[in-house]
Structure formats: structure tokens, C-alpha cells
Amino acid sequence: MPVENVKSNLIQERPALPADPALQGGSLVKKVGRVSNAADASSGSSYHLCNVPSNGIVDEATDFDVQGWGFAQVVIGTETDTDALLDVTRASGNNQNPFAPGDASHGRTWWEVLGYASDPGGEIALYAHAEAAATAAGEMLFKIAYLTEVK
């Protein structure tokens, strides 16, 4: 077997560019919010949750408490890609976590996990979407967490 001497993505050789500052001890940002839907909300409704920096590193603390959400399906993504982040039935559990420690999203940016081909720069808007009519008035609690470069 070969002997390996490998460096992580945090260790960079000069003159290469330094590793992403967010990966090297960036600040953890948590956006905590809630969004409500009306009992008569119809399919095609959308709910702007928050904006995230495209180059922010996603964190497993991101969580959606869907117990009181008024739709049978929980669909979260971008304005144009409705299920880029999450598409599950509300019955599958009260708390939905799109990221787990050590999963394929580990160390990835928002633009990567949301399926963009390249970093669009700036902010990306996250939305919840209705694929069918509401079953009741409701409210979804959410926490969006990510690492960002220390400013």
C-alpha cells in the first residue's frame, strides 16, 4: 500500500489562492424566522423566507419546523427551482433538516447545494412553495444557518 501525505482543502500551497475564508473560521450566521399561510392559499403560492449569500457555507443547523405548516407537502427552494432544497411530505416529520453532518453538502456553498452551475454572486432568495392548495391556515418556523467570511 502506498504511503500518502495529503493536505485538506484548508491547506494551500503558495502561490495558490488561500482556502475559502469561511472554511477557515468564518462566522456562523443563523437566520430565525416564521412564515404563515392562509387557509385558502392555492397552488402556486410562494413564500419568500430569506436571502443567503451565494458563497455562504451551508450548516447542518438549518432546520424547518413544519408541524403547523398548512400544506401537506413541504417544498423549499429558490424562486425558480421550487424544490432545490427540500421536497417532503409534512407527515414525514415535524422537523426537516436538509443537511446532516458528513453528508454530500458538507463544506458546500449555497450555490452548489441549490444546483447552480456556477456562483451567481450576491444573494440567493430562498422560498417555500405550494404545489397544491392549503389544507389549513398554518405557520412554518425555520432556521437558516451558514458560515460566512469574517468581515
Coordinates of N, CA and C in Angstrom, one line a residue:
M1 N 0.8 -1.2 0.0 CA 0.0 0.0 0.0 C 0.9 1.2 0.0
P2 N 0.4 2.3 -0.7 CA 1.2 3.5 -0.8 C 1.1 4.3 0.5
V3 N 2.2 5.0 0.8 CA 2.1 6.0 1.9 C 1.6 7.3 1.3
E4 N 0.6 7.9 2.0 CA 0.1 9.1 1.5 C 0.4 10.3 2.4
N5 N 0.7 11.4 1.8 CA 0.9 12.7 2.5 C -0.1 13.7 1.9
V6 N -1.3 13.8 2.4 CA -2.3 14.6 1.7 C -2.7 15.7 2.6
K7 N -3.1 16.8 2.0 CA -3.5 18.0 2.7 C -5.0 18.3 2.4
S8 N -5.7 18.8 3.4 CA -7.1 19.1 3.3 C -7.3 20.3 2.4
N9 N -8.5 20.6 2.1 CA -8.8 21.8 1.3 C -8.5 23.1 2.1
L10 N -8.2 23.0 3.4 CA -7.8 24.2 4.2 C -6.4 24.6 4.1
I11 N -5.5 23.6 3.6 CA -4.1 23.9 3.5 C -3.8 24.1 2.0
Q12 N -3.3 25.2 1.7 CA -3.0 25.6 0.3 C -1.5 25.9 0.2
E13 N -0.9 25.5 -1.0 CA 0.4 25.8 -1.3 C 0.5 27.2 -1.9
R14 N 1.5 27.9 -1.6 CA 1.8 29.2 -2.2 C 2.4 28.9 -3.6
P15 N 2.1 29.6 -4.7 CA 1.4 30.9 -4.7 C -0.1 30.7 -5.0
A16 N -0.6 29.5 -4.7 CA -2.1 29.3 -5.0 C -2.9 30.2 -4.1
L17 N -4.1 30.4 -4.5 CA -5.0 31.2 -3.7 C -5.3 30.6 -2.3
P18 N -5.5 31.4 -1.3 CA -5.8 30.8 0.0 C -7.1 30.1 0.0
A19 N -7.3 29.2 0.9 CA -8.6 28.5 1.0 C -9.7 29.5 1.4
D20 N -10.9 29.1 1.1 CA -12.1 30.0 1.4 C -12.0 30.4 2.8
P21 N -12.1 31.8 3.1 CA -12.0 32.3 4.4 C -13.1 31.7 5.3
A22 N -14.3 31.5 4.8 CA -15.4 31.0 5.6 C -15.1 29.6 6.1
L23 N -14.3 28.8 5.4 CA -13.9 27.5 5.8 C -12.8 27.6 6.9
Q24 N -12.1 28.7 6.9 CA -11.0 28.8 7.9 C -11.4 29.6 9.1
G25 N -12.6 29.4 9.6 CA -13.1 30.1 10.8 C -14.0 31.2 10.6
G26 N -14.9 31.0 9.6 CA -15.9 32.1 9.3 C -16.9 32.2 10.4
S27 N -17.7 33.2 10.4 CA -18.7 33.4 11.4 C -20.0 32.6 11.0
L28 N -20.6 32.0 12.1 CA -21.8 31.2 11.9 C -22.9 32.2 12.0
V29 N -23.8 32.3 10.9 CA -24.9 33.1 10.9 C -26.2 32.2 11.0
K30 N -27.1 32.6 11.8 CA -28.4 31.9 11.9 C -29.5 32.9 11.7
K31 N -30.3 32.6 10.7 CA -31.5 33.5 10.5 C -32.7 32.7 11.0
V32 N -33.4 33.2 11.9 CA -34.5 32.5 12.6 C -35.8 33.3 12.2
G33 N -36.7 32.6 11.6 CA -37.9 33.2 11.2 C -39.2 32.3 11.2
R34 N -40.3 32.9 10.7 CA -41.5 32.2 10.6 C -42.3 32.7 9.4
V35 N -43.1 31.9 8.8 CA -43.9 32.3 7.7 C -45.3 31.7 7.8
S36 N -46.3 32.4 7.5 CA -47.7 32.0 7.6 C -48.3 31.8 6.3
N37 N -49.3 30.9 6.2 CA -50.1 30.8 5.0 C -51.6 30.8 5.4
A38 N -52.4 31.3 4.5 CA -53.8 31.4 4.7 C -54.5 30.0 4.4
A39 N -55.6 29.8 5.0 CA -56.4 28.5 4.9 C -56.8 28.3 3.4
D40 N -57.0 29.4 2.7 CA -57.5 29.3 1.3 C -56.3 29.5 0.3
A41 N -55.1 29.4 0.7 CA -53.9 29.6 -0.2 C -54.0 28.5 -1.3
S42 N -53.7 28.9 -2.5 CA -53.8 28.0 -3.6 C -52.5 27.5 -4.1
S43 N -52.5 26.5 -4.9 CA -51.3 26.0 -5.6 C -50.6 27.1 -6.4
G44 N -49.3 27.2 -6.3 CA -48.6 28.3 -7.0 C -48.2 29.4 -6.1
S45 N -48.8 29.4 -4.8 CA -48.4 30.4 -3.9 C -46.9 30.2 -3.5
S46 N -46.2 31.3 -3.2 CA -44.8 31.3 -2.8 C -44.6 32.1 -1.6
Y47 N -43.6 31.8 -0.8 CA -43.3 32.4 0.5 C -41.8 32.7 0.6
H48 N -41.4 33.9 0.5 CA -40.0 34.3 0.5 C -39.6 34.2 1.9
L49 N -38.7 33.3 2.2 CA -38.2 33.0 3.6 C -37.1 34.0 4.0
C50 N -36.0 34.0 3.2 CA -34.9 34.9 3.4 C -33.9 34.9 2.3
N51 N -32.9 35.7 2.3 CA -31.8 35.6 1.3 C -30.6 35.1 2.0
V52 N -29.8 34.4 1.3 CA -28.5 33.9 1.8 C -27.4 34.3 0.8
P53 N -26.1 34.4 1.3 CA -25.0 34.7 0.4 C -24.7 33.5 -0.5
S54 N -24.6 33.7 -1.8 CA -24.4 32.6 -2.6 C -23.1 31.8 -2.2
N55 N -22.1 32.4 -1.7 CA -20.9 31.7 -1.3 C -20.8 31.3 0.2
G56 N -22.0 31.5 0.9 CA -22.0 31.0 2.3 C -21.9 29.5 2.3
I57 N -21.3 29.0 3.4 CA -21.1 27.5 3.5 C -22.3 27.0 4.3
V58 N -23.1 26.1 3.8 CA -24.3 25.6 4.5 C -23.9 24.9 5.8
D59 N -24.8 25.0 6.8 CA -24.6 24.4 8.1 C -25.7 23.5 8.4
E60 N -25.4 22.4 9.1 CA -26.4 21.4 9.4 C -27.4 21.9 10.5
A61 N -27.2 23.1 11.0 CA -28.2 23.7 12.0 C -29.4 24.2 11.2
T62 N -29.4 24.2 9.9 CA -30.6 24.6 9.1 C -31.7 23.7 9.4
D63 N -32.9 24.2 9.7 CA -34.0 23.4 10.2 C -35.3 24.0 9.8
F64 N -36.3 23.2 9.5 CA -37.6 23.7 9.2 C -38.6 22.9 10.1
D65 N -39.3 23.6 11.0 CA -40.3 23.0 11.8 C -41.6 23.2 11.1
V66 N -42.1 22.1 10.5 CA -43.3 22.1 9.6 C -44.5 21.5 10.3
Q67 N -44.5 21.3 11.5 CA -45.7 20.7 12.2 C -46.9 21.5 12.0
G68 N -46.8 22.9 12.0 CA -48.0 23.7 11.8 C -48.2 24.3 10.4
W69 N -47.4 23.8 9.5 CA -47.5 24.3 8.1 C -48.8 23.9 7.5
G70 N -49.4 24.8 6.7 CA -50.8 24.5 6.2 C -50.8 23.7 4.9
F71 N -49.7 23.2 4.5 CA -49.7 22.4 3.2 C -49.2 21.0 3.6
A72 N -49.8 20.0 2.8 CA -49.4 18.6 3.0 C -47.9 18.3 2.6
Q73 N -47.5 19.1 1.6 CA -46.1 18.9 1.0 C -45.3 20.1 1.4
V74 N -44.1 19.9 1.8 CA -43.1 20.9 2.2 C -42.1 21.0 1.0
V75 N -42.2 22.2 0.3 CA -41.3 22.4 -0.9 C -40.6 23.7 -0.7
I76 N -39.2 23.5 -0.6 CA -38.4 24.7 -0.4 C -37.3 24.7 -1.4
G77 N -37.1 25.9 -2.0 CA -36.0 26.1 -3.0 C -35.8 27.5 -3.3
T78 N -35.5 27.8 -4.5 CA -35.3 29.2 -5.0 C -36.6 29.7 -5.6
E79 N -36.5 30.9 -6.1 CA -37.7 31.4 -6.8 C -38.1 30.6 -8.0
T80 N -37.1 30.1 -8.8 CA -37.4 29.4 -10.0 C -37.3 27.9 -9.9
D81 N -36.5 27.4 -8.9 CA -36.3 25.9 -8.7 C -37.0 25.6 -7.4
T82 N -38.3 25.3 -7.5 CA -39.1 25.2 -6.3 C -38.6 24.2 -5.2
D83 N -38.0 23.1 -5.7 CA -37.6 22.1 -4.7 C -36.1 21.8 -4.6
A84 N -35.4 22.8 -4.9 CA -33.9 22.7 -4.9 C -33.3 22.3 -3.5
L85 N -34.0 22.6 -2.5 CA -33.5 22.3 -1.1 C -34.3 21.2 -0.4
L86 N -35.6 21.2 -0.6 CA -36.4 20.2 0.2 C -37.7 20.0 -0.5
D87 N -38.1 18.7 -0.6 CA -39.5 18.3 -1.1 C -39.9 17.1 -0.4
V88 N -40.6 17.2 0.7 CA -41.1 16.1 1.5 C -42.5 16.3 1.9
T89 N -43.2 15.2 2.4 CA -44.5 15.4 2.9 C -44.4 15.9 4.4
R90 N -45.3 16.7 4.8 CA -45.3 17.2 6.2 C -45.4 16.0 7.1
A91 N -46.1 14.9 6.7 CA -46.2 13.8 7.6 C -44.9 13.0 7.8
S92 N -43.9 13.3 7.1 CA -42.6 12.6 7.2 C -41.8 13.1 8.4
G93 N -42.3 14.1 9.1 CA -41.7 14.5 10.4 C -41.9 16.0 10.6
N94 N -41.9 16.3 11.9 CA -42.2 17.8 12.2 C -40.9 18.6 11.9
N95 N -39.7 18.1 12.1 CA -38.5 18.8 11.8 C -37.8 18.3 10.6
Q96 N -37.6 19.1 9.7 CA -36.9 18.7 8.5 C -35.5 19.4 8.4
N97 N -34.5 18.6 8.3 CA -33.1 19.1 8.2 C -32.5 18.7 6.9
P98 N -32.4 19.7 5.9 CA -31.8 19.3 4.6 C -30.4 18.9 4.6
F99 N -29.6 19.2 5.7 CA -28.2 18.9 5.8 C -27.9 18.1 7.0
A100 N -27.1 17.1 6.9 CA -26.7 16.3 8.0 C -25.2 16.3 8.1
P101 N -24.7 16.2 9.3 CA -23.2 16.2 9.4 C -22.6 15.1 8.5
G102 N -21.6 15.5 7.8 CA -20.9 14.5 6.9 C -21.6 14.1 5.6
D103 N -22.7 14.7 5.3 CA -23.4 14.3 4.1 C -22.7 15.0 2.9
A104 N -23.3 14.8 1.7 CA -22.7 15.4 0.5 C -22.6 16.9 0.4
S105 N -23.4 17.5 1.3 CA -23.4 19.0 1.3 C -22.4 19.6 2.2
H106 N -21.7 18.7 3.0 CA -20.6 19.2 3.9 C -19.6 20.1 3.2
G107 N -19.4 21.3 3.7 CA -18.4 22.2 3.2 C -18.8 22.8 1.9
R108 N -20.0 22.7 1.4 CA -20.5 23.2 0.2 C -21.2 24.6 0.4
T109 N -21.2 25.3 -0.7 CA -21.8 26.7 -0.7 C -23.3 26.6 -1.0
W110 N -24.0 27.6 -0.8 CA -25.4 27.7 -1.1 C -25.6 27.5 -2.6
W111 N -24.8 28.1 -3.4 CA -25.0 28.0 -4.9 C -24.8 26.5 -5.3
E112 N -23.9 25.8 -4.7 CA -23.6 24.4 -5.0 C -24.8 23.5 -4.6
V113 N -25.3 23.6 -3.4 CA -26.4 22.8 -2.9 C -27.7 23.1 -3.6
L114 N -27.9 24.3 -4.1 CA -29.1 24.7 -4.8 C -29.1 24.4 -6.3
G115 N -28.0 23.8 -6.7 CA -27.9 23.3 -8.1 C -27.5 24.3 -9.2
Y116 N -26.9 25.4 -8.8 CA -26.4 26.4 -9.8 C -25.1 25.8 -10.4
A117 N -24.9 26.1 -11.7 CA -23.7 25.6 -12.4 C -22.5 26.4 -12.0
S118 N -22.6 27.6 -11.5 CA -21.5 28.4 -11.0 C -22.1 29.5 -10.0
D119 N -21.2 30.1 -9.3 CA -21.6 31.1 -8.3 C -22.2 32.3 -9.0
P120 N -23.4 32.6 -8.8 CA -24.0 33.8 -9.4 C -23.6 35.1 -8.7
G121 N -23.0 34.9 -7.5 CA -22.6 36.1 -6.7 C -23.7 36.7 -6.0
G122 N -23.5 37.5 -5.0 CA -24.5 38.2 -4.3 C -25.4 37.3 -3.5
E123 N -26.7 37.5 -3.4 CA -27.5 36.7 -2.6 C -28.5 35.9 -3.4
I124 N -28.9 34.8 -2.8 CA -29.9 33.9 -3.4 C -31.1 33.9 -2.5
A125 N -32.3 34.1 -3.0 CA -33.5 34.1 -2.3 C -34.0 32.7 -2.1
L126 N -34.4 32.3 -0.8 CA -35.0 31.0 -0.5 C -36.5 31.2 -0.4
Y127 N -37.2 30.3 -0.9 CA -38.7 30.3 -0.9 C -39.3 29.0 -0.5
A128 N -40.4 29.0 0.1 CA -41.3 27.9 0.3 C -42.4 28.0 -0.8
H129 N -42.8 26.9 -1.4 CA -43.7 26.9 -2.5 C -44.9 26.0 -2.2
A130 N -46.0 26.3 -2.7 CA -47.2 25.5 -2.6 C -47.4 24.7 -3.9
E131 N -47.4 23.4 -3.9 CA -47.7 22.6 -5.1 C -49.1 22.2 -5.2
A132 N -49.9 22.4 -4.1 CA -51.3 22.1 -4.1 C -52.0 23.1 -3.1
A133 N -53.3 23.1 -3.1 CA -54.0 24.1 -2.2 C -53.7 23.7 -0.7
A134 N -53.8 24.7 0.1 CA -53.5 24.6 1.5 C -54.6 23.6 2.1
T135 N -54.2 22.9 3.2 CA -55.2 22.1 3.9 C -55.7 22.8 5.1
A136 N -55.0 23.9 5.5 CA -55.5 24.7 6.7 C -54.6 25.9 6.7
A137 N -55.0 26.9 7.5 CA -54.0 28.0 7.8 C -52.9 27.4 8.6
G138 N -51.7 28.0 8.4 CA -50.6 27.4 9.1 C -49.4 28.3 9.2
E139 N -48.4 27.8 9.9 CA -47.2 28.6 10.1 C -46.0 27.6 10.1
M140 N -44.9 28.0 9.4 CA -43.7 27.2 9.5 C -42.6 28.0 10.1
L141 N -42.0 27.4 11.1 CA -40.8 28.1 11.8 C -39.6 27.6 11.1
F142 N -38.6 28.4 10.9 CA -37.4 28.0 10.3 C -36.1 28.6 10.8
K143 N -35.0 27.9 10.6 CA -33.7 28.5 11.0 C -32.8 28.1 9.8
I144 N -32.2 29.2 9.2 CA -31.2 29.0 8.1 C -29.9 29.3 8.6
A145 N -28.9 28.4 8.5 CA -27.6 28.6 9.1 C -26.5 28.4 8.1
Y146 N -25.5 29.2 8.2 CA -24.4 29.1 7.2 C -23.2 29.8 7.8
L147 N -22.0 29.4 7.3 CA -20.7 30.1 7.6 C -20.5 31.1 6.6
T148 N -20.0 32.3 7.0 CA -19.6 33.3 6.1 C -18.3 33.9 6.5
E149 N -17.6 34.5 5.6 CA -16.3 35.1 5.9 C -16.4 36.2 6.9
V150 N -15.5 36.2 7.9 CA -15.4 37.2 8.9 C -15.1 38.5 8.3
K151 N -15.9 39.6 8.5 CA -15.7 40.9 7.9 C -15.0 41.8 8.9

